[in-house]
mmCIF file of C-alpha atoms in Angstrom:
data_model
loop_
_atom_site.group_PDB
_atom_site.id
_atom_site.type_symbol
_atom_site.label_atom_id
_atom_site.label_comp_id
_atom_site.label_asym_id
_atom_site.label_seq_id
_atom_site.Cartn_x
_atom_site.Cartn_y
_atom_site.Cartn_z
ATOM 1 C CA MET A 15 -22.091 -5.146 -37.050
ATOM 2 C CA ASP A 16 -23.526 -8.362 -35.631
ATOM 3 C CA ASP A 17 -24.054 -8.405 -31.861
ATOM 4 C CA ALA A 18 -24.238 -12.242 -32.008
ATOM 5 C CA THR A 19 -20.433 -12.450 -31.916
ATOM 6 C CA PHE A 20 -20.592 -12.835 -28.120
ATOM 7 C CA GLU A 21 -20.997 -16.242 -26.498
ATOM 8 C CA SER A 22 -23.875 -16.953 -24.148
ATOM 9 C CA VAL A 23 -23.078 -16.784 -20.448
ATOM 10 C CA SER A 24 -24.470 -19.240 -17.927
ATOM 11 C CA ALA A 25 -25.084 -18.244 -14.327
ATOM 12 C CA PRO A 26 -22.904 -19.283 -11.396
ATOM 13 C CA ASP A 27 -24.181 -22.175 -9.268
ATOM 14 C CA GLU A 28 -26.915 -20.627 -7.129
ATOM 15 C CA GLN A 29 -27.205 -23.757 -4.974
ATOM 16 C CA SER A 30 -23.584 -23.381 -3.865
ATOM 17 C CA ARG A 31 -24.186 -19.733 -3.020
ATOM 18 C CA GLU A 32 -27.237 -20.554 -0.941
ATOM 19 C CA ALA A 33 -25.452 -23.451 0.749
ATOM 20 C CA VAL A 34 -22.713 -21.158 2.057
ATOM 21 C CA VAL A 35 -25.177 -18.617 3.409
ATOM 22 C CA SER A 36 -27.348 -21.318 4.974
ATOM 23 C CA ALA A 37 -24.422 -23.153 6.551
ATOM 24 C CA LEU A 38 -23.058 -20.006 8.157
ATOM 25 C CA ALA A 39 -26.516 -19.039 9.407
ATOM 26 C CA GLN A 40 -26.811 -22.411 11.160
ATOM 27 C CA LEU A 41 -23.545 -21.749 13.007
ATOM 28 C CA GLN A 42 -24.914 -18.663 14.738
ATOM 29 C CA PRO A 43 -24.472 -17.566 17.453
ATOM 30 C CA MET A 44 -21.260 -19.634 17.653
ATOM 31 C CA GLY A 45 -20.057 -18.672 14.172
ATOM 32 C CA ALA A 46 -17.922 -15.614 13.532
ATOM 33 C CA GLY A 47 -19.836 -12.786 11.896
ATOM 34 C CA ILE A 48 -17.835 -11.679 8.861
ATOM 35 C CA GLY A 49 -20.428 -9.322 7.364
ATOM 36 C CA ARG A 50 -20.238 -8.695 3.626
ATOM 37 C CA LEU A 51 -17.335 -11.100 3.326
ATOM 38 C CA THR A 52 -19.952 -13.840 3.610
ATOM 39 C CA GLU A 53 -21.426 -12.578 0.336
ATOM 40 C CA VAL A 54 -17.989 -12.611 -1.281
ATOM 41 C CA ALA A 55 -17.305 -16.175 -0.163
ATOM 42 C CA ALA A 56 -20.749 -17.295 -1.319
ATOM 43 C CA TRP A 57 -20.135 -15.686 -4.717
ATOM 44 C CA LEU A 58 -16.805 -17.497 -5.064
ATOM 45 C CA ALA A 59 -18.453 -20.778 -4.099
ATOM 46 C CA ALA A 60 -21.107 -20.198 -6.751
ATOM 47 C CA CYS A 61 -18.453 -19.417 -9.377
ATOM 48 C CA GLN A 62 -16.496 -22.548 -8.476
ATOM 49 C CA GLY A 63 -19.567 -24.733 -7.975
ATOM 50 C CA GLN A 64 -18.330 -26.097 -4.664
ATOM 51 C CA VAL A 65 -18.841 -25.495 -0.936
ATOM 52 C CA PRO A 66 -16.818 -24.051 0.578
ATOM 53 C CA ALA A 67 -14.941 -22.250 -2.177
ATOM 54 C CA ALA A 68 -11.378 -23.447 -2.675
ATOM 55 C CA ALA A 69 -8.594 -21.040 -1.761
ATOM 56 C CA LEU A 70 -7.533 -18.888 -4.721
ATOM 57 C CA GLN A 71 -4.168 -20.048 -6.038
ATOM 58 C CA ARG A 72 -3.524 -18.130 -9.281
ATOM 59 C CA CYS A 73 -5.000 -14.667 -9.385
ATOM 60 C CA ARG A 74 -3.995 -12.785 -12.496
ATOM 61 C CA ALA A 75 -4.339 -9.087 -13.346
ATOM 62 C CA VAL A 76 -4.421 -8.363 -17.083
ATOM 63 C CA VAL A 77 -3.839 -4.697 -17.903
ATOM 64 C CA PHE A 78 -4.958 -3.564 -21.351
ATOM 65 C CA ALA A 79 -2.929 -0.510 -22.356
ATOM 66 C CA GLY A 80 -3.815 2.063 -24.961
ATOM 67 C CA ASP A 81 -3.536 5.723 -25.855
ATOM 68 C CA HIS A 82 -6.465 7.846 -26.964
ATOM 69 C CA GLY A 83 -6.570 10.541 -29.611
ATOM 70 C CA VAL A 84 -8.923 12.652 -27.514
ATOM 71 C CA ALA A 85 -6.112 13.147 -24.984
ATOM 72 C CA ARG A 86 -4.454 15.562 -27.400
ATOM 73 C CA LEU A 87 -7.280 18.034 -26.774
ATOM 74 C CA GLY A 88 -6.017 18.604 -23.241
ATOM 75 C CA VAL A 89 -8.650 16.633 -21.303
ATOM 76 C CA SER A 90 -6.020 15.461 -18.811
ATOM 77 C CA SER A 91 -3.164 17.016 -16.902
ATOM 78 C CA LEU A 92 -1.049 13.938 -17.534
ATOM 79 C CA PRO A 93 1.612 14.087 -20.273
ATOM 80 C CA LEU A 94 0.791 11.934 -23.297
ATOM 81 C CA GLU A 95 4.017 9.943 -23.043
ATOM 82 C CA LEU A 96 3.114 8.752 -19.537
ATOM 83 C CA SER A 97 1.108 5.795 -20.856
ATOM 84 C CA VAL A 98 4.136 4.168 -22.440
ATOM 85 C CA GLN A 99 6.340 4.997 -19.450
ATOM 86 C CA ARG A 100 3.905 3.361 -17.023
ATOM 87 C CA ALA A 101 3.506 0.300 -19.229
ATOM 88 C CA GLU A 102 7.266 -0.134 -19.421
ATOM 89 C CA ALA A 103 7.522 0.183 -15.632
ATOM 90 C CA LEU A 104 4.819 -2.447 -15.139
ATOM 91 C CA LEU A 105 6.644 -4.858 -17.419
ATOM 92 C CA VAL A 106 9.778 -4.784 -15.248
ATOM 93 C CA GLY A 107 7.929 -5.050 -11.940
ATOM 94 C CA GLY A 108 7.700 -1.364 -11.090
ATOM 95 C CA GLY A 109 4.776 0.884 -10.167
ATOM 96 C CA VAL A 110 2.156 0.759 -7.444
ATOM 97 C CA ALA A 111 0.178 -1.964 -9.217
ATOM 98 C CA ASN A 112 3.084 -4.378 -8.863
ATOM 99 C CA VAL A 113 3.368 -3.499 -5.177
ATOM 100 C CA ALA A 114 -0.321 -4.311 -4.712
ATOM 101 C CA ALA A 115 0.062 -7.512 -6.731
ATOM 102 C CA ARG A 116 2.991 -8.720 -4.667
ATOM 103 C CA GLU A 117 1.143 -8.023 -1.426
ATOM 104 C CA ALA A 118 -1.904 -9.903 -2.733
ATOM 105 C CA GLY A 119 0.023 -12.850 -4.144
ATOM 106 C CA ALA A 120 -1.054 -12.080 -7.711
ATOM 107 C CA SER A 121 0.755 -11.506 -10.999
ATOM 108 C CA ILE A 122 0.301 -8.950 -13.764
ATOM 109 C CA ARG A 123 0.248 -9.232 -17.543
ATOM 110 C CA VAL A 124 0.422 -6.102 -19.707
ATOM 111 C CA VAL A 125 -1.289 -6.219 -23.099
ATOM 112 C CA ASP A 126 -0.224 -3.370 -25.408
ATOM 113 C CA VAL A 127 -3.341 -2.911 -27.524
ATOM 114 C CA SER A 128 -2.897 0.640 -28.802
ATOM 115 C CA LEU A 129 -0.115 2.540 -27.081
ATOM 116 C CA ASP A 130 1.323 5.379 -29.147
ATOM 117 C CA HIS A 131 4.806 3.964 -29.780
ATOM 118 C CA GLU A 132 6.649 1.427 -31.877
ATOM 119 C CA ALA A 133 5.166 -2.008 -31.197
ATOM 120 C CA TRP A 134 6.786 -4.298 -28.642
ATOM 121 C CA GLY A 135 3.963 -6.788 -28.336
ATOM 122 C CA GLU A 136 1.959 -9.175 -30.490
ATOM 123 C CA GLU A 137 -1.490 -7.937 -29.441
ATOM 124 C CA ARG A 138 -1.332 -4.579 -31.196
ATOM 125 C CA VAL A 139 -4.224 -2.871 -32.978
ATOM 126 C CA SER A 140 -2.937 0.625 -33.655
ATOM 127 C CA ARG A 141 -0.858 3.527 -32.449
ATOM 128 C CA SER A 142 -3.365 5.396 -30.277
ATOM 129 C CA SER A 143 -6.909 5.859 -31.605
ATOM 130 C CA GLY A 144 -9.085 8.440 -33.303
ATOM 131 C CA SER A 145 -10.145 11.567 -31.420
ATOM 132 C CA ILE A 146 -13.705 10.521 -30.585
ATOM 133 C CA ASP A 147 -15.096 14.048 -30.525
ATOM 134 C CA ARG A 148 -14.705 14.307 -34.303
ATOM 135 C CA GLU A 149 -13.668 10.942 -35.768
ATOM 136 C CA ASP A 150 -14.159 7.236 -35.241
ATOM 137 C CA ALA A 151 -11.964 5.628 -32.620
ATOM 138 C CA MET A 152 -11.064 2.784 -34.987
ATOM 139 C CA SER A 153 -11.814 1.168 -38.314
ATOM 140 C CA PRO A 154 -13.990 -1.959 -38.626
ATOM 141 C CA GLU A 155 -10.845 -4.032 -39.109
ATOM 142 C CA GLN A 156 -9.234 -2.582 -36.004
ATOM 143 C CA PHE A 157 -12.433 -3.172 -34.044
ATOM 144 C CA ALA A 158 -12.471 -6.847 -35.044
ATOM 145 C CA ARG A 159 -8.806 -7.141 -34.107
ATOM 146 C CA ALA A 160 -9.458 -5.649 -30.646
ATOM 147 C CA LEU A 161 -12.289 -8.131 -30.061
ATOM 148 C CA GLU A 162 -10.052 -11.026 -31.097
ATOM 149 C CA ILE A 163 -7.272 -9.892 -28.758
ATOM 150 C CA GLY A 164 -9.574 -9.648 -25.762
ATOM 151 C CA ARG A 165 -11.067 -13.089 -26.320
ATOM 152 C CA ARG A 166 -7.732 -14.733 -26.999
ATOM 153 C CA VAL A 167 -6.047 -13.260 -23.938
ATOM 154 C CA ALA A 168 -8.927 -14.439 -21.735
ATOM 155 C CA ASP A 169 -8.585 -17.954 -23.156
ATOM 156 C CA GLU A 170 -4.815 -17.924 -22.662
ATOM 157 C CA GLU A 171 -5.076 -16.883 -19.026
ATOM 158 C CA ILE A 172 -7.829 -19.373 -18.175
ATOM 159 C CA ASP A 173 -6.079 -22.194 -20.013
ATOM 160 C CA GLY A 174 -2.960 -21.234 -18.068
ATOM 161 C CA GLY A 175 -4.734 -21.905 -14.778
ATOM 162 C CA ALA A 176 -6.022 -18.521 -13.609
ATOM 163 C CA ASP A 177 -8.768 -19.013 -11.007
ATOM 164 C CA LEU A 178 -9.606 -15.301 -10.684
ATOM 165 C CA LEU A 179 -8.986 -12.556 -13.230
ATOM 166 C CA ILE A 180 -8.587 -8.830 -12.606
ATOM 167 C CA PRO A 181 -9.045 -6.747 -15.774
ATOM 168 C CA GLY A 182 -7.146 -3.464 -15.684
ATOM 169 C CA ASP A 183 -6.548 -0.447 -17.887
ATOM 170 C CA LEU A 184 -3.662 1.896 -18.572
ATOM 171 C CA GLY A 185 -3.623 5.077 -20.616
ATOM 172 C CA VAL A 186 -4.095 8.824 -20.540
ATOM 173 C CA ALA A 187 -7.756 9.913 -20.991
ATOM 174 C CA THR A 188 -9.316 6.565 -20.092
ATOM 175 C CA THR A 189 -11.921 8.355 -17.957
ATOM 176 C CA THR A 190 -12.941 10.444 -20.973
ATOM 177 C CA VAL A 191 -13.611 7.296 -22.981
ATOM 178 C CA ALA A 192 -15.499 5.693 -20.086
ATOM 179 C CA ALA A 193 -17.664 8.789 -19.641
ATOM 180 C CA ALA A 194 -18.451 9.057 -23.361
ATOM 181 C CA VAL A 195 -19.493 5.398 -23.598
ATOM 182 C CA MET A 196 -21.559 5.398 -20.408
ATOM 183 C CA GLY A 197 -23.095 8.763 -21.289
ATOM 184 C CA ALA A 198 -24.187 7.464 -24.678
ATOM 185 C CA PHE A 199 -25.645 4.186 -23.433
ATOM 186 C CA THR A 200 -27.364 5.592 -20.340
ATOM 187 C CA ARG A 201 -28.313 8.950 -21.879
ATOM 188 C CA THR A 202 -26.623 10.813 -19.054
ATOM 189 C CA GLU A 203 -25.744 14.462 -19.663
ATOM 190 C CA PRO A 204 -21.993 15.097 -20.133
ATOM 191 C CA VAL A 205 -21.803 17.513 -17.198
ATOM 192 C CA ALA A 206 -23.248 14.821 -14.920
ATOM 193 C CA ILE A 207 -20.936 12.033 -16.006
ATOM 194 C CA VAL A 208 -17.592 13.835 -16.127
ATOM 195 C CA GLY A 209 -15.507 13.289 -13.027
ATOM 196 C CA PRO A 210 -12.510 15.147 -11.634
ATOM 197 C CA GLY A 211 -9.930 13.095 -13.525
ATOM 198 C CA VAL A 212 -6.350 13.405 -12.299
ATOM 199 C CA GLY A 213 -5.357 16.998 -11.525
ATOM 200 C CA VAL A 214 -7.893 18.419 -13.974
ATOM 201 C CA SER A 215 -8.281 22.212 -13.854
ATOM 202 C CA ASP A 216 -11.572 24.019 -14.444
ATOM 203 C CA GLU A 217 -10.513 24.767 -18.016
ATOM 204 C CA MET A 218 -9.553 21.159 -18.669
ATOM 205 C CA TRP A 219 -12.880 20.048 -17.229
ATOM 206 C CA LYS A 220 -14.705 22.265 -19.728
ATOM 207 C CA VAL A 221 -12.660 20.826 -22.598
ATOM 208 C CA LYS A 222 -13.428 17.309 -21.348
ATOM 209 C CA VAL A 223 -17.170 17.995 -21.131
ATOM 210 C CA ALA A 224 -17.176 19.439 -24.651
ATOM 211 C CA ALA A 225 -15.279 16.431 -26.038
ATOM 212 C CA ILE A 226 -17.683 13.985 -24.421
ATOM 213 C CA ARG A 227 -20.687 16.014 -25.589
ATOM 214 C CA ASP A 228 -19.408 15.982 -29.162
ATOM 215 C CA ALA A 229 -18.644 12.247 -29.017
ATOM 216 C CA MET A 230 -22.127 11.477 -27.690
ATOM 217 C CA PHE A 231 -23.669 13.651 -30.412
ATOM 218 C CA ARG A 232 -21.815 11.682 -33.088
ATOM 219 C CA VAL A 233 -23.515 8.440 -31.993
ATOM 220 C CA ARG A 234 -26.922 9.860 -31.122
ATOM 221 C CA GLY A 235 -28.584 7.551 -33.657
ATOM 222 C CA GLN A 236 -26.333 4.534 -33.054
ATOM 223 C CA VAL A 237 -26.989 3.463 -29.446
ATOM 224 C CA SER A 238 -29.372 0.741 -30.631
ATOM 225 C CA THR A 239 -26.372 -0.818 -32.402
ATOM 226 C CA PRO A 240 -23.868 -1.068 -29.527
ATOM 227 C CA LEU A 241 -20.935 -2.409 -31.530
ATOM 228 C CA ASP A 242 -21.091 0.531 -33.935
ATOM 229 C CA THR A 243 -21.203 2.893 -30.971
ATOM 230 C CA LEU A 244 -18.122 1.262 -29.483
ATOM 231 C CA ARG A 245 -16.218 1.429 -32.752
ATOM 232 C CA MET A 246 -16.992 5.129 -33.049
ATOM 233 C CA ILE A 247 -16.442 6.505 -29.531
ATOM 234 C CA SER A 248 -14.548 4.015 -27.386
ATOM 235 C CA SER A 249 -10.994 2.776 -28.078
ATOM 236 C CA PRO A 250 -9.203 -0.451 -29.024
ATOM 237 C CA ASP A 251 -8.126 -1.122 -25.433
ATOM 238 C CA PHE A 252 -11.734 -0.641 -24.263
ATOM 239 C CA VAL A 253 -13.081 -3.061 -26.881
ATOM 240 C CA ALA A 254 -10.429 -5.620 -25.900
ATOM 241 C CA LEU A 255 -11.539 -5.248 -22.273
ATOM 242 C CA VAL A 256 -15.183 -5.834 -23.226
ATOM 243 C CA ALA A 257 -14.287 -8.995 -25.135
ATOM 244 C CA PHE A 258 -11.958 -10.199 -22.366
ATOM 245 C CA ILE A 259 -14.635 -9.810 -19.679
ATOM 246 C CA ALA A 260 -17.355 -11.421 -21.782
ATOM 247 C CA GLN A 261 -15.133 -14.363 -22.722
ATOM 248 C CA ALA A 262 -13.966 -14.939 -19.150
ATOM 249 C CA ALA A 263 -17.583 -14.975 -17.969
ATOM 250 C CA ALA A 264 -18.546 -17.394 -20.758
ATOM 251 C CA ARG A 265 -15.764 -19.637 -19.461
ATOM 252 C CA ARG A 266 -17.095 -19.399 -15.905
ATOM 253 C CA THR A 267 -14.191 -17.484 -14.391
ATOM 254 C CA PRO A 268 -14.744 -14.960 -11.571
ATOM 255 C CA MET A 269 -13.446 -11.407 -12.030
ATOM 256 C CA LEU A 270 -12.658 -8.532 -9.689
ATOM 257 C CA LEU A 271 -13.284 -5.097 -11.206
ATOM 258 C CA ASP A 272 -11.110 -2.005 -10.840
ATOM 259 C CA GLY A 273 -11.946 1.546 -11.929
ATOM 260 C CA ALA A 274 -14.016 3.557 -14.399
ATOM 261 C CA LEU A 275 -12.888 2.150 -17.759
ATOM 262 C CA VAL A 276 -12.954 -1.465 -16.584
ATOM 263 C CA THR A 277 -16.374 -1.088 -14.976
ATOM 264 C CA ALA A 278 -17.777 0.613 -18.075
ATOM 265 C CA ALA A 279 -16.394 -2.272 -20.149
ATOM 266 C CA ALA A 280 -18.096 -4.743 -17.802
ATOM 267 C CA TYR A 281 -21.377 -2.847 -18.215
ATOM 268 C CA VAL A 282 -21.087 -3.124 -21.992
ATOM 269 C CA ALA A 283 -20.103 -6.805 -21.765
ATOM 270 C CA GLU A 284 -23.245 -7.481 -19.724
ATOM 271 C CA MET A 285 -25.304 -5.615 -22.312
ATOM 272 C CA LEU A 286 -23.864 -7.685 -25.165
ATOM 273 C CA ALA A 287 -23.737 -11.006 -23.300
ATOM 274 C CA PRO A 288 -26.391 -11.065 -20.555
ATOM 275 C CA GLY A 289 -25.211 -13.041 -17.554
ATOM 276 C CA VAL A 290 -21.709 -11.555 -17.357
ATOM 277 C CA ARG A 291 -22.660 -9.678 -14.204
ATOM 278 C CA GLY A 292 -22.906 -12.915 -12.191
ATOM 279 C CA TRP A 293 -19.169 -13.481 -12.593
ATOM 280 C CA LEU A 294 -18.184 -10.016 -11.366
ATOM 281 C CA TRP A 295 -17.368 -8.451 -8.026
ATOM 282 C CA ALA A 296 -16.458 -4.775 -7.661
ATOM 283 C CA GLY A 297 -13.086 -4.238 -6.028
ATOM 284 C CA GLN A 298 -13.122 -0.498 -5.528
ATOM 285 C CA LEU A 299 -15.005 2.766 -6.062
ATOM 286 C CA THR A 300 -13.296 5.733 -7.720
ATOM 287 C CA PRO A 301 -14.532 9.356 -7.786
ATOM 288 C CA GLU A 302 -15.670 8.946 -11.417
ATOM 289 C CA PRO A 303 -19.472 9.247 -11.934
ATOM 290 C CA SER A 304 -19.291 6.933 -14.953
ATOM 291 C CA GLN A 305 -18.099 4.100 -12.733
ATOM 292 C CA LEU A 306 -20.809 4.672 -10.139
ATOM 293 C CA ILE A 307 -23.486 4.676 -12.844
ATOM 294 C CA ALA A 308 -22.159 1.391 -14.247
ATOM 295 C CA LEU A 309 -21.951 -0.203 -10.793
ATOM 296 C CA GLN A 310 -25.499 0.823 -9.928
ATOM 297 C CA ALA A 311 -26.794 -0.501 -13.243
ATOM 298 C CA MET A 312 -25.203 -3.886 -12.491
ATOM 299 C CA ASP A 313 -26.152 -3.815 -8.786
ATOM 300 C CA LEU A 314 -22.534 -4.210 -7.671
ATOM 301 C CA THR A 315 -21.224 -2.855 -4.358
ATOM 302 C CA PRO A 316 -17.452 -2.247 -4.161
ATOM 303 C CA LEU A 317 -15.366 -3.735 -1.380
ATOM 304 C CA LEU A 318 -13.248 -0.582 -1.028
ATOM 305 C CA ALA A 319 -13.887 3.139 -1.446
ATOM 306 C CA LEU A 320 -10.437 4.697 -1.186
ATOM 307 C CA ASP A 321 -10.696 7.131 -4.136
ATOM 308 C CA MET A 322 -7.839 5.340 -5.900
ATOM 309 C CA THR A 323 -7.354 6.536 -9.472
ATOM 310 C CA ALA A 324 -4.067 4.816 -10.364
ATOM 311 C CA GLY A 325 -5.666 2.430 -12.839
ATOM 312 C CA GLN A 326 -3.579 -0.600 -13.871
ATOM 313 C CA ALA A 327 -5.865 -2.811 -11.707
ATOM 314 C CA THR A 328 -4.302 -1.266 -8.583
ATOM 315 C CA GLY A 329 -7.535 -0.734 -6.653
ATOM 316 C CA ALA A 330 -8.844 -4.228 -7.360
ATOM 317 C CA LEU A 331 -5.477 -5.748 -6.437
ATOM 318 C CA THR A 332 -5.642 -3.832 -3.161
ATOM 319 C CA ALA A 333 -9.042 -5.431 -2.502
ATOM 320 C CA LEU A 334 -7.912 -8.921 -3.515
ATOM 321 C CA PRO A 335 -6.639 -9.948 -0.042
ATOM 322 C CA LEU A 336 -10.178 -9.416 1.271
ATOM 323 C CA VAL A 337 -11.570 -11.768 -1.365
ATOM 324 C CA LYS A 338 -8.969 -14.395 -0.506
ATOM 325 C CA ALA A 339 -9.608 -13.976 3.201
ATOM 326 C CA ALA A 340 -13.367 -14.317 2.722
ATOM 327 C CA ALA A 341 -12.998 -17.738 1.124
ATOM 328 C CA GLU A 342 -10.592 -18.954 3.771
ATOM 329 C CA MET A 343 -12.626 -17.591 6.694
ATOM 330 C CA VAL A 344 -15.704 -19.462 5.505
ATOM 331 C CA ALA A 345 -13.728 -22.620 4.836
ATOM 332 C CA GLU A 346 -12.370 -22.439 8.399
ATOM 333 C CA GLN A 347 -15.863 -22.168 9.877
ATOM 334 C CA LEU A 348 -17.295 -24.965 7.758
ATOM 335 C CA ALA A 349 -14.397 -27.375 8.351
#
């Protein structure tokens, strides 16, 4: 597969970033010290190319939903049908993610990429995906479809006026996929990259480690061809996330990251389209080692560390009010 399918990504406006930092420094000691929120506001100014950054008006969470064949091994305590149930709840305004979105003044879109049910959306790739410990996650045709969905959804949201995007994930066994991908690309041992998951027993943890080990073994000679690795051991929803993040960065749109799967997708997007990282801010830190490894590789420091594992962009949505406040605090001081 050709890695050149990803657009080049230009950097945010460094002059705008420096102007915010410099202007606030000149206000001291009269200015209000807002700590790391200064960095957030400077990042937003750089993404927008203006000083101070304009207040965020249309923040949009886009949750890519998918089931994963590896879940049938028992790597999670969650019932397999929960993915579809949570997606349906999100669609009608239910669930904790919608609570966080309402509090933050954001909206949520659910993209059914590969849930294991009869299709109710246009962005479908498949019903679930292959069990990555022993078979490819998707065919080449399904892989191409997942890439197209991610890019198209990013374009639709940006063309619709989104000024900040929050990629999210939904599905049982997402942390298994994230760990397998990050383990393969960073050559981290399975036992060191497998986190606690949600209610995972010692026996489940062993099954999860074995599944990730077997998935990593299957691609041991493929890591130099990242797209082949993704097709073999990720999932359609993960590939759509990678394409969505890369396309949004290419279109100069800031993004707030959520948990393990989203952060792993951002890591891969940066690998395939260098420069993506400049358009990212980490919203939250989960207990998953795969997320921490990805964050450290991209030199991103999360705003929150509340051990939230709900997925569905919930943690990033919870952090969103801080991002909004940062921009407005700086604008107030520079007025």
